[in-house]
JSON list of C-alpha atoms in Angstrom, two decimals:
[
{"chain": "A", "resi": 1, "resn": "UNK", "atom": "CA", "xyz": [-92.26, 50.69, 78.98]},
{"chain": "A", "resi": 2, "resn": "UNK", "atom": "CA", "xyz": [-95.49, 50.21, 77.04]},
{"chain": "A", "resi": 3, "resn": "UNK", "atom": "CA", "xyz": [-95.47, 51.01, 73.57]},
{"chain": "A", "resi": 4, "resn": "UNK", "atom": "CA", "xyz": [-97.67, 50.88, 70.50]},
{"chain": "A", "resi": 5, "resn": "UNK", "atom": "CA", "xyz": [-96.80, 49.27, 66.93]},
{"chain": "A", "resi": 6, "resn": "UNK", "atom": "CA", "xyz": [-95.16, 51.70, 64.31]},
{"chain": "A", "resi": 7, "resn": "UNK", "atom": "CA", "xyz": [-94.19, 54.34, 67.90]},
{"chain": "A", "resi": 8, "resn": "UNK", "atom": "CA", "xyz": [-90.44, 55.46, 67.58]},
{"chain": "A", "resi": 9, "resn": "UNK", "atom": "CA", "xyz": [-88.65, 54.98, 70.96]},
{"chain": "A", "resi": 10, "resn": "UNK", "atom": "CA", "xyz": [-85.63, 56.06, 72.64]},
{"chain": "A", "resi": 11, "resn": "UNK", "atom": "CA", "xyz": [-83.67, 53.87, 75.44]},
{"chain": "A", "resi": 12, "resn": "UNK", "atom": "CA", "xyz": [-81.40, 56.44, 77.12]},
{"chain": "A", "resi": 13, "resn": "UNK", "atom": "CA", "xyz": [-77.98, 54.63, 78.79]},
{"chain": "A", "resi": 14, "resn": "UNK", "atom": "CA", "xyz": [-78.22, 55.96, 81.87]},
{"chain": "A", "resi": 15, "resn": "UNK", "atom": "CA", "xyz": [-74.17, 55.84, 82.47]},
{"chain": "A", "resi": 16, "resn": "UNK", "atom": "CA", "xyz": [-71.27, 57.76, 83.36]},
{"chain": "A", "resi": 17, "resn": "UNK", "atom": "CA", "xyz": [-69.59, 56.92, 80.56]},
{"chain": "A", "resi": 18, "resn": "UNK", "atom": "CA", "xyz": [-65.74, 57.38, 81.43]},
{"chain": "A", "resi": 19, "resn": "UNK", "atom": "CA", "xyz": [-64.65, 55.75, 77.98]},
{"chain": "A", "resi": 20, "resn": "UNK", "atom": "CA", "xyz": [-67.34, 55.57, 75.48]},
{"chain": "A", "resi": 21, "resn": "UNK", "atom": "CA", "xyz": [-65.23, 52.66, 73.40]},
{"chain": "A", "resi": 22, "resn": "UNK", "atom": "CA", "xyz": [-66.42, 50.43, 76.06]},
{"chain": "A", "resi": 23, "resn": "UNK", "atom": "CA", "xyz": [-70.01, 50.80, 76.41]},
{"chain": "A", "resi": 24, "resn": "UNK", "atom": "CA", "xyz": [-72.40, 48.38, 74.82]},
{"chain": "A", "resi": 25, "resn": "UNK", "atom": "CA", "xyz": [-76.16, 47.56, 74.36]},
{"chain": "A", "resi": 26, "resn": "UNK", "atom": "CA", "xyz": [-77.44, 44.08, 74.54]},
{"chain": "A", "resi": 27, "resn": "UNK", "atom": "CA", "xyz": [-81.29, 42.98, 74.21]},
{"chain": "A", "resi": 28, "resn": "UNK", "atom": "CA", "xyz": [-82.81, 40.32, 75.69]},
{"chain": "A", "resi": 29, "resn": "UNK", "atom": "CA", "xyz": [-85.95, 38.61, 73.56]},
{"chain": "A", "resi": 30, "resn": "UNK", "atom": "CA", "xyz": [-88.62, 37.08, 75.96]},
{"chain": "A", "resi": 31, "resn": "UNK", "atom": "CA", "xyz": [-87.65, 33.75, 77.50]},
{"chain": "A", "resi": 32, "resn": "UNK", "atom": "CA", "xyz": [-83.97, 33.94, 75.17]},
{"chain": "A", "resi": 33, "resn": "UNK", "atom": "CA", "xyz": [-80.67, 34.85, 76.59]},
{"chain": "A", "resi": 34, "resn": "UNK", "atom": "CA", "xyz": [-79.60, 38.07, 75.88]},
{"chain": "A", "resi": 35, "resn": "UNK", "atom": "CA", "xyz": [-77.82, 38.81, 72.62]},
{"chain": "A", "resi": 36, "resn": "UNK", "atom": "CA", "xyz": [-75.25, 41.61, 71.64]},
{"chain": "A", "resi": 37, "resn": "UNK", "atom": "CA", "xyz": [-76.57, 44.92, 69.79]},
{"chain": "A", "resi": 38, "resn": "UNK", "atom": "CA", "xyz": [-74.09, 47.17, 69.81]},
{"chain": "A", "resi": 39, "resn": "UNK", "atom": "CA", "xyz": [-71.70, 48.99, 70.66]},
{"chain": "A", "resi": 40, "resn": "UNK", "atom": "CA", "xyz": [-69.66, 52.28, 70.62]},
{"chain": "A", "resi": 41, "resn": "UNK", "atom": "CA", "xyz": [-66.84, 52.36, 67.82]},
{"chain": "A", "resi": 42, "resn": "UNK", "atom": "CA", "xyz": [-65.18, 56.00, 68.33]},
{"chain": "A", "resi": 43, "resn": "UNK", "atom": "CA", "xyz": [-65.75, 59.47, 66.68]},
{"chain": "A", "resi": 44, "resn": "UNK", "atom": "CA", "xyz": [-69.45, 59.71, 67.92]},
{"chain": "A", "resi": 45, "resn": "UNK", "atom": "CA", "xyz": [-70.15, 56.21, 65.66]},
{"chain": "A", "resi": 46, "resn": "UNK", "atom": "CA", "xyz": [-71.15, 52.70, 66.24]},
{"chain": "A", "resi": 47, "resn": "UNK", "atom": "CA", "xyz": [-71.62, 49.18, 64.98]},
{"chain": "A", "resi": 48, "resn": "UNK", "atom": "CA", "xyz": [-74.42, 46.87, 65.22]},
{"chain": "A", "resi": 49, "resn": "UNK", "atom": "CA", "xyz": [-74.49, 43.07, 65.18]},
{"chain": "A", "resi": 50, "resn": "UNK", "atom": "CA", "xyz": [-75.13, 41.68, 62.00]},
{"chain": "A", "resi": 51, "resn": "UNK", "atom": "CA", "xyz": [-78.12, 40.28, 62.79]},
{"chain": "A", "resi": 52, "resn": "UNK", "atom": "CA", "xyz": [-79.51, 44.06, 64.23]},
{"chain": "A", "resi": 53, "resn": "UNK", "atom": "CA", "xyz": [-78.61, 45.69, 60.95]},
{"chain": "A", "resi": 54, "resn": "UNK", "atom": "CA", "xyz": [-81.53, 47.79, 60.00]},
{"chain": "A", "resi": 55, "resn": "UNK", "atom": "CA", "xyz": [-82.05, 51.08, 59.35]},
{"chain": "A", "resi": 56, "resn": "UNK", "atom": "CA", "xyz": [-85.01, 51.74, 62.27]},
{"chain": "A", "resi": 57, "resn": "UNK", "atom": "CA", "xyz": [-81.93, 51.27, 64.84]},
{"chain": "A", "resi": 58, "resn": "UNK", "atom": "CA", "xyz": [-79.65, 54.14, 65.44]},
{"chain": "A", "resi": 59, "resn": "UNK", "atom": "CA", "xyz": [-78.05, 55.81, 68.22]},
{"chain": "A", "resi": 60, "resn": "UNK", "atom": "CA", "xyz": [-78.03, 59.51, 69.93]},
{"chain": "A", "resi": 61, "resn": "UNK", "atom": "CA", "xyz": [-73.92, 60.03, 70.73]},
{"chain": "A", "resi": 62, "resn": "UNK", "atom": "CA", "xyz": [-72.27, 62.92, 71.87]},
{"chain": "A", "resi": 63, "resn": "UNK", "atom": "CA", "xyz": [-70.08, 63.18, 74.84]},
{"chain": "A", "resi": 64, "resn": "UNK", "atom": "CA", "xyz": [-72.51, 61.93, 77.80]},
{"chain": "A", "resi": 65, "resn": "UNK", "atom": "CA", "xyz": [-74.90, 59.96, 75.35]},
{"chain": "A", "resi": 66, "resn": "UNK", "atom": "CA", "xyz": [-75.22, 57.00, 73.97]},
{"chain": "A", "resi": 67, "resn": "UNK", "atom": "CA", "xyz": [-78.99, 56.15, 73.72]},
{"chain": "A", "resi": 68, "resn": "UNK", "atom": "CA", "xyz": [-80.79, 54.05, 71.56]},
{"chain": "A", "resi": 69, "resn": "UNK", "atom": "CA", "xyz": [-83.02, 54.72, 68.54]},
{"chain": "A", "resi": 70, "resn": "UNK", "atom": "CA", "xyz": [-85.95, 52.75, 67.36]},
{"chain": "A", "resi": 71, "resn": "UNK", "atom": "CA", "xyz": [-88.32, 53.92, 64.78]},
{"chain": "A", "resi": 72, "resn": "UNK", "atom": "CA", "xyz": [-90.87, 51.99, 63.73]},
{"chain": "A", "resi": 73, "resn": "UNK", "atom": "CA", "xyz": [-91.72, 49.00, 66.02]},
{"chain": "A", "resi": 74, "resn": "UNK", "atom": "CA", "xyz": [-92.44, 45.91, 65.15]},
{"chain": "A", "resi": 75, "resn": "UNK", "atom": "CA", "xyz": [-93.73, 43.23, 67.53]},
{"chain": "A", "resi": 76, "resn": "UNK", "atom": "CA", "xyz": [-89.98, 41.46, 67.28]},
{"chain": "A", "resi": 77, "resn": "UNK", "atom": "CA", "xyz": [-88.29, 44.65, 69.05]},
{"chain": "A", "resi": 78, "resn": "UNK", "atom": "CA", "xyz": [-90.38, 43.64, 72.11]},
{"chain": "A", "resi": 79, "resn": "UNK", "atom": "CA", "xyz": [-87.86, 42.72, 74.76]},
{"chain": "A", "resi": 80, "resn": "UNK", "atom": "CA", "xyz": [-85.33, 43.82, 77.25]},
{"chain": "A", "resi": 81, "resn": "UNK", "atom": "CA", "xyz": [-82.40, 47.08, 75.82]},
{"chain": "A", "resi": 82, "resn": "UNK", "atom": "CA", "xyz": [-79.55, 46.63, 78.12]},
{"chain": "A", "resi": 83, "resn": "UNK", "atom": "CA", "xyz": [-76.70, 49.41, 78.53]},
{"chain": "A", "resi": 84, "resn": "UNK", "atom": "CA", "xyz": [-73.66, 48.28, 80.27]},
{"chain": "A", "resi": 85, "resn": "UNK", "atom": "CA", "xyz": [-70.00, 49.19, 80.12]},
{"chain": "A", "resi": 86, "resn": "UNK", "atom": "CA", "xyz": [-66.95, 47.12, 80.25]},
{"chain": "A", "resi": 87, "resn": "UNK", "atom": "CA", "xyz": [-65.04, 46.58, 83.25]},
{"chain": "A", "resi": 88, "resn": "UNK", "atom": "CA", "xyz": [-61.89, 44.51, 83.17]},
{"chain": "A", "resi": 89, "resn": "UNK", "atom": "CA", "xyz": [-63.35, 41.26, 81.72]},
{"chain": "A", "resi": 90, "resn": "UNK", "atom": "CA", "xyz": [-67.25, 41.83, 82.73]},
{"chain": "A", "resi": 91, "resn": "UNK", "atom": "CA", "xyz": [-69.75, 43.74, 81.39]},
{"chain": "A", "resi": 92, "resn": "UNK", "atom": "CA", "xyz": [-72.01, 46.21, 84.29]},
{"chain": "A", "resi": 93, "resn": "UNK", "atom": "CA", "xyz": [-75.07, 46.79, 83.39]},
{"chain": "A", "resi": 94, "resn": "UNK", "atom": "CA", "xyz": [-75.98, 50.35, 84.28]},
{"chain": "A", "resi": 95, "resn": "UNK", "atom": "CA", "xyz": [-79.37, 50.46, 82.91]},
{"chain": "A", "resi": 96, "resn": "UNK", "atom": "CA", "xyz": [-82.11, 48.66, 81.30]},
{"chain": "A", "resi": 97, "resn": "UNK", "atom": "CA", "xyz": [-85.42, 49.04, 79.45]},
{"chain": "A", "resi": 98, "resn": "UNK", "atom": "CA", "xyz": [-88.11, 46.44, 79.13]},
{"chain": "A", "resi": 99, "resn": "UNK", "atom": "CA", "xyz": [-90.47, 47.15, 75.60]},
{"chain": "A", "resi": 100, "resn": "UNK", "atom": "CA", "xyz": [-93.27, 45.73, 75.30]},
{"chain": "A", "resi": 101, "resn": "UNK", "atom": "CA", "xyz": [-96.41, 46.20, 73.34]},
{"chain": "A", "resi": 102, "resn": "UNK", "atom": "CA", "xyz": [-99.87, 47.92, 74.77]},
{"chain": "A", "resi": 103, "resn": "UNK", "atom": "CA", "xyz": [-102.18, 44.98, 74.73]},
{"chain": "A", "resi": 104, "resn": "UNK", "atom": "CA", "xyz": [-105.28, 45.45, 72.68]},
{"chain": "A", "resi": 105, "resn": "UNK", "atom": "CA", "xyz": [-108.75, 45.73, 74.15]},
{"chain": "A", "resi": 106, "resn": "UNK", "atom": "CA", "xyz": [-110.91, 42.86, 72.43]},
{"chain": "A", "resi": 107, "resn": "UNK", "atom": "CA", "xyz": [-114.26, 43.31, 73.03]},
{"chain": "A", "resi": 108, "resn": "UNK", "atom": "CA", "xyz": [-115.12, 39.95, 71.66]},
{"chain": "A", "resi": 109, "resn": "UNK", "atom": "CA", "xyz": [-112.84, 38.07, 74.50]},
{"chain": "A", "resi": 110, "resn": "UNK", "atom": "CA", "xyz": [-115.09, 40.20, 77.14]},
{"chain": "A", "resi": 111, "resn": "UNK", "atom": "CA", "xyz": [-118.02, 38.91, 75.48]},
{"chain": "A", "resi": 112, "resn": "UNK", "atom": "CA", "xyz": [-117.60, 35.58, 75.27]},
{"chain": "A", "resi": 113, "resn": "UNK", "atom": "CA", "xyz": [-116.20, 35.98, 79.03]},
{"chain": "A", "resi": 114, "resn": "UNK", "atom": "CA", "xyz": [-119.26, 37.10, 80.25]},
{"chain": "A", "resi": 115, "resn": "UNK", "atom": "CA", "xyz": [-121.45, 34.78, 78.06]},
{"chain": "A", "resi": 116, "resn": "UNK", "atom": "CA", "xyz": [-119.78, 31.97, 79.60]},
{"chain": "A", "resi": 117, "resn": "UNK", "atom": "CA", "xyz": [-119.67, 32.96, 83.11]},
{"chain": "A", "resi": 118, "resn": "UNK", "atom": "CA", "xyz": [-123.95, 33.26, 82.57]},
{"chain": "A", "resi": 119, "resn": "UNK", "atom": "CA", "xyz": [-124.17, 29.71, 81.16]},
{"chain": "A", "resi": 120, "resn": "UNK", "atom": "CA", "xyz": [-122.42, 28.46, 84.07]},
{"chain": "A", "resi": 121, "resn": "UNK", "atom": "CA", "xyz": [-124.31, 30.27, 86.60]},
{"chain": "A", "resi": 122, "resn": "UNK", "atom": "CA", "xyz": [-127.43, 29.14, 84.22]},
{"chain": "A", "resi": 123, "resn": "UNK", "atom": "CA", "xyz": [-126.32, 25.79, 84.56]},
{"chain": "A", "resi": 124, "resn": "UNK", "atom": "CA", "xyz": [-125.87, 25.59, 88.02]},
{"chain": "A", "resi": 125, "resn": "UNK", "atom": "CA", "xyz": [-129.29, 26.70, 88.87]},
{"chain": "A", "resi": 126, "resn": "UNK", "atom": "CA", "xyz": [-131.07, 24.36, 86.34]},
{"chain": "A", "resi": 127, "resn": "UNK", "atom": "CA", "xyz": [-128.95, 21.46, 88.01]},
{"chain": "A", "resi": 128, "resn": "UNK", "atom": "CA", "xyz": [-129.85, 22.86, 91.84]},
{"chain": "A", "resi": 129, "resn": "UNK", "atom": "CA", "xyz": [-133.95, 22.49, 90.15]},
{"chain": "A", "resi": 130, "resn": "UNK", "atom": "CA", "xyz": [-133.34, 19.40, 88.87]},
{"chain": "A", "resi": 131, "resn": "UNK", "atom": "CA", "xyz": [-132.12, 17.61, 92.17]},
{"chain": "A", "resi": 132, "resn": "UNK", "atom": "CA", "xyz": [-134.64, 19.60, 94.21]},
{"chain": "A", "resi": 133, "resn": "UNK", "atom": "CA", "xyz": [-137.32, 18.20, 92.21]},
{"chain": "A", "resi": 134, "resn": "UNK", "atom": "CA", "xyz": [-135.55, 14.53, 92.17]},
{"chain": "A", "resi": 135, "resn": "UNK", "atom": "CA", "xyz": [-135.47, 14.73, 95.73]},
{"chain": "A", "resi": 136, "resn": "UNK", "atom": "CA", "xyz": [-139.18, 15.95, 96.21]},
{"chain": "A", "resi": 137, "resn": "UNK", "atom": "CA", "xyz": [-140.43, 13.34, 93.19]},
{"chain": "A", "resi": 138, "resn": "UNK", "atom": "CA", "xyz": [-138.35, 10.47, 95.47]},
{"chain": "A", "resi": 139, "resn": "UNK", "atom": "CA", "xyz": [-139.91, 11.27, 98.54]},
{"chain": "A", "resi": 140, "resn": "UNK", "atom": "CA", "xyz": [-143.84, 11.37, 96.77]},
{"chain": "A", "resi": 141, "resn": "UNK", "atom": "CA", "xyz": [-143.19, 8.08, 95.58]},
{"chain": "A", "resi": 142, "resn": "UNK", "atom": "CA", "xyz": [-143.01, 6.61, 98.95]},
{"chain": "A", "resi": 143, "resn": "UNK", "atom": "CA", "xyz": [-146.62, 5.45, 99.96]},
{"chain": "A", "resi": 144, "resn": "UNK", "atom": "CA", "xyz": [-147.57, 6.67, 103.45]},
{"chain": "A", "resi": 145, "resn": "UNK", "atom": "CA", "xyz": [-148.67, 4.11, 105.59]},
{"chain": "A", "resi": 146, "resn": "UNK", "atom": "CA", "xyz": [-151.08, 4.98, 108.98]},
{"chain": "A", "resi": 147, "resn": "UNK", "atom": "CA", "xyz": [-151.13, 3.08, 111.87]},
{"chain": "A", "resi": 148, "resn": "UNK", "atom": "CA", "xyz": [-155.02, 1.84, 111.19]},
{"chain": "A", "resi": 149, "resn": "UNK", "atom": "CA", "xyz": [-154.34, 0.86, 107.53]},
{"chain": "A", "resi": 150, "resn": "UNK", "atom": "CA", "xyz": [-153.27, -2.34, 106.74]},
{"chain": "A", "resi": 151, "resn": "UNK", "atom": "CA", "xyz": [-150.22, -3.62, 104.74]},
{"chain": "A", "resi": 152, "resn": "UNK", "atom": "CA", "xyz": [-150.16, -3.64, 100.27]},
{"chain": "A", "resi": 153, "resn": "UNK", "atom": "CA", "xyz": [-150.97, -7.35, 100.44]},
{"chain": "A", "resi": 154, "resn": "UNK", "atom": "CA", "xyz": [-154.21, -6.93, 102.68]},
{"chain": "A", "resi": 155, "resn": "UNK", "atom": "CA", "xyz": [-155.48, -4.69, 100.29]},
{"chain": "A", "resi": 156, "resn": "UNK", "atom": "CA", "xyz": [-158.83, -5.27, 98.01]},
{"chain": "A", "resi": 157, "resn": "UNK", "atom": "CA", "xyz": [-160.07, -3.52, 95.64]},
{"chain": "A", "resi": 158, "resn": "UNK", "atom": "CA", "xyz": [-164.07, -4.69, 94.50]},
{"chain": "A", "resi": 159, "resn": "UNK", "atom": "CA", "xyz": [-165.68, -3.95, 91.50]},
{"chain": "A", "resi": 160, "resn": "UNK", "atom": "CA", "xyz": [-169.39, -4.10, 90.72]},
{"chain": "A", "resi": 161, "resn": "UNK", "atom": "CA", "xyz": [-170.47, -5.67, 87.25]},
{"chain": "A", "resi": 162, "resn": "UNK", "atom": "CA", "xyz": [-173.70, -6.03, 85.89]},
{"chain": "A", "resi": 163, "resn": "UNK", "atom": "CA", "xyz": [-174.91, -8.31, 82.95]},
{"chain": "A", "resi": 164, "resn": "UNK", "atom": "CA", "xyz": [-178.51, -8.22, 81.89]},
{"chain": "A", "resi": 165, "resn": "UNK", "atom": "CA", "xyz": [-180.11, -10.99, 79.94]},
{"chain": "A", "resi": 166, "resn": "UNK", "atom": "CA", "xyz": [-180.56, -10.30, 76.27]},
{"chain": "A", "resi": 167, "resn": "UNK", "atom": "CA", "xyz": [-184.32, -10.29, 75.58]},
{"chain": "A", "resi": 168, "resn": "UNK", "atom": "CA", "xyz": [-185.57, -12.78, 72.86]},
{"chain": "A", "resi": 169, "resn": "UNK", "atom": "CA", "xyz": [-186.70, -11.42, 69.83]},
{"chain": "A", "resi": 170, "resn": "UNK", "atom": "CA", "xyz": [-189.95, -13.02, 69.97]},
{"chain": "A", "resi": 171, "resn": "UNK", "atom": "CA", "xyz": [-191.40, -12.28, 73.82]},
{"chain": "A", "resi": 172, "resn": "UNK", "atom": "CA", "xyz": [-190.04, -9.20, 75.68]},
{"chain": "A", "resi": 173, "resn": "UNK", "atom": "CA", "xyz": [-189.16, -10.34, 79.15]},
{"chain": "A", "resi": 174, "resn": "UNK", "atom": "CA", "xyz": [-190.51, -8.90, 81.69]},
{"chain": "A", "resi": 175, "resn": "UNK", "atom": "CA", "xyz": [-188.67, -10.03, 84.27]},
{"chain": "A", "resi": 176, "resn": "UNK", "atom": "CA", "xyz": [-184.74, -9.14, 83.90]},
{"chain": "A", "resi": 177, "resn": "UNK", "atom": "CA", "xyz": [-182.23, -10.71, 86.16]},
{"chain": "A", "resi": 178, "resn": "UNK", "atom": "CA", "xyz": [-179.46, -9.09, 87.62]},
{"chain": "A", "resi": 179, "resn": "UNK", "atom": "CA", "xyz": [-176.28, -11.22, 88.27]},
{"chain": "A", "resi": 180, "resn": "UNK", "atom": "CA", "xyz": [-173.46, -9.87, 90.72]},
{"chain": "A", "resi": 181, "resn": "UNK", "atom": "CA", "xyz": [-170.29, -11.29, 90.27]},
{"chain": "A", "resi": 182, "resn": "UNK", "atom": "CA", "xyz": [-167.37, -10.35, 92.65]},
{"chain": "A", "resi": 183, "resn": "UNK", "atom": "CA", "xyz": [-163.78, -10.60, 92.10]},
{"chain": "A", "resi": 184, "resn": "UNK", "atom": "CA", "xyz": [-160.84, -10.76, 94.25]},
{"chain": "A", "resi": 185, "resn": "UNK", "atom": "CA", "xyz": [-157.87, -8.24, 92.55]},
{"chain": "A", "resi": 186, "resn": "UNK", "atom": "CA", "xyz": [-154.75, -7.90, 94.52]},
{"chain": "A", "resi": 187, "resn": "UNK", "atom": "CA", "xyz": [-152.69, -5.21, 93.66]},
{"chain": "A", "resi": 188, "resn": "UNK", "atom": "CA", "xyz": [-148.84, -5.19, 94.35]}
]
């Protein structure tokens, strides 16, 4: 049963209750064993274990009924409400309630869920670019060599230079001589 903080609750005990002096509640924390309540003391009253004395806990008796009362709730009432009755030497259980608390919508844990479901799906795109252009920018690098060109080595590269004569200062020449000096470069 889902219930909200500060709700008042009532667990019926959903028994045929033959002798009311031997019925008893138990509850059962999360992950705890469970852990006697209380139980039915005669004249239409009860008694709770000491450590479930409080004033939000009371019971609804009367001939058929012996349900539990819980104004009030606090997050530490969460849990299992057991009814049982005694048989012999064992406790049956007859019925049982399971409280728990109606969890909260937070609007911030949606946000940051769908923030970081982007980044990933951001991220996994930018990397998919990334390699695509790796792999194109690898393959570019590669020189492509035809069948009629020949190999880095054979390669030459010639440059044209020029150097004209500076005239004197006392006779302007005429005549200016070009020189043409080659150069072998090899590239690798």
């Amino acid at each position: 049963r889902t219930v909200k903080s500060g709700e008042d609750v009532t667990i019926a005990c959903n028994s045929t209750i033959r002798d009311k002096n031997k019925v008893f509640w138990y509850k059962q924390s999360f992950g705890k064993v469970p852990q006697f309540f209380a139980r039915y003391q005669g004249k239409n009253s009860y008694a709770f274990a000491n450590r479930f004395l409080d004033s939000r806990f009371g019971f609804t008796v009367n001939e058929h009924q012996f349900d539990l009362n819980i104004k009030n709730l606090r997050e530490d009432d969460v849990g299992d409400y057991f009814c049982g009755e005694m048989e012999l030497t064992t406790i049956k259980f007859t019925s049982g309630t399971r409280l728990q608390f109606e969890a909260e919508k937070h609007w911030i844990l949606y946000a940051l869920t769908t923030f970081s479901i982007i980044s990933v799906l951001v991220i996994m795109v930018l990397v998919g670019v990334l390699f695509k252009n790796h792999r194109k920018g690898a393959s570019s690098r590669k020189p492509e060599i035809s069948s009629n060109q020949a190999d880095d080595e054979d390669v030459l590269n010639y440059a044209a230079v020029s150097f004209a004569k500076k005239p004197s200062s006392s006779r302007t020449s005429r005549d200016q001589r070009h020189e043409d000096v080659y150069a072998q470069v090899r590239i690798k």
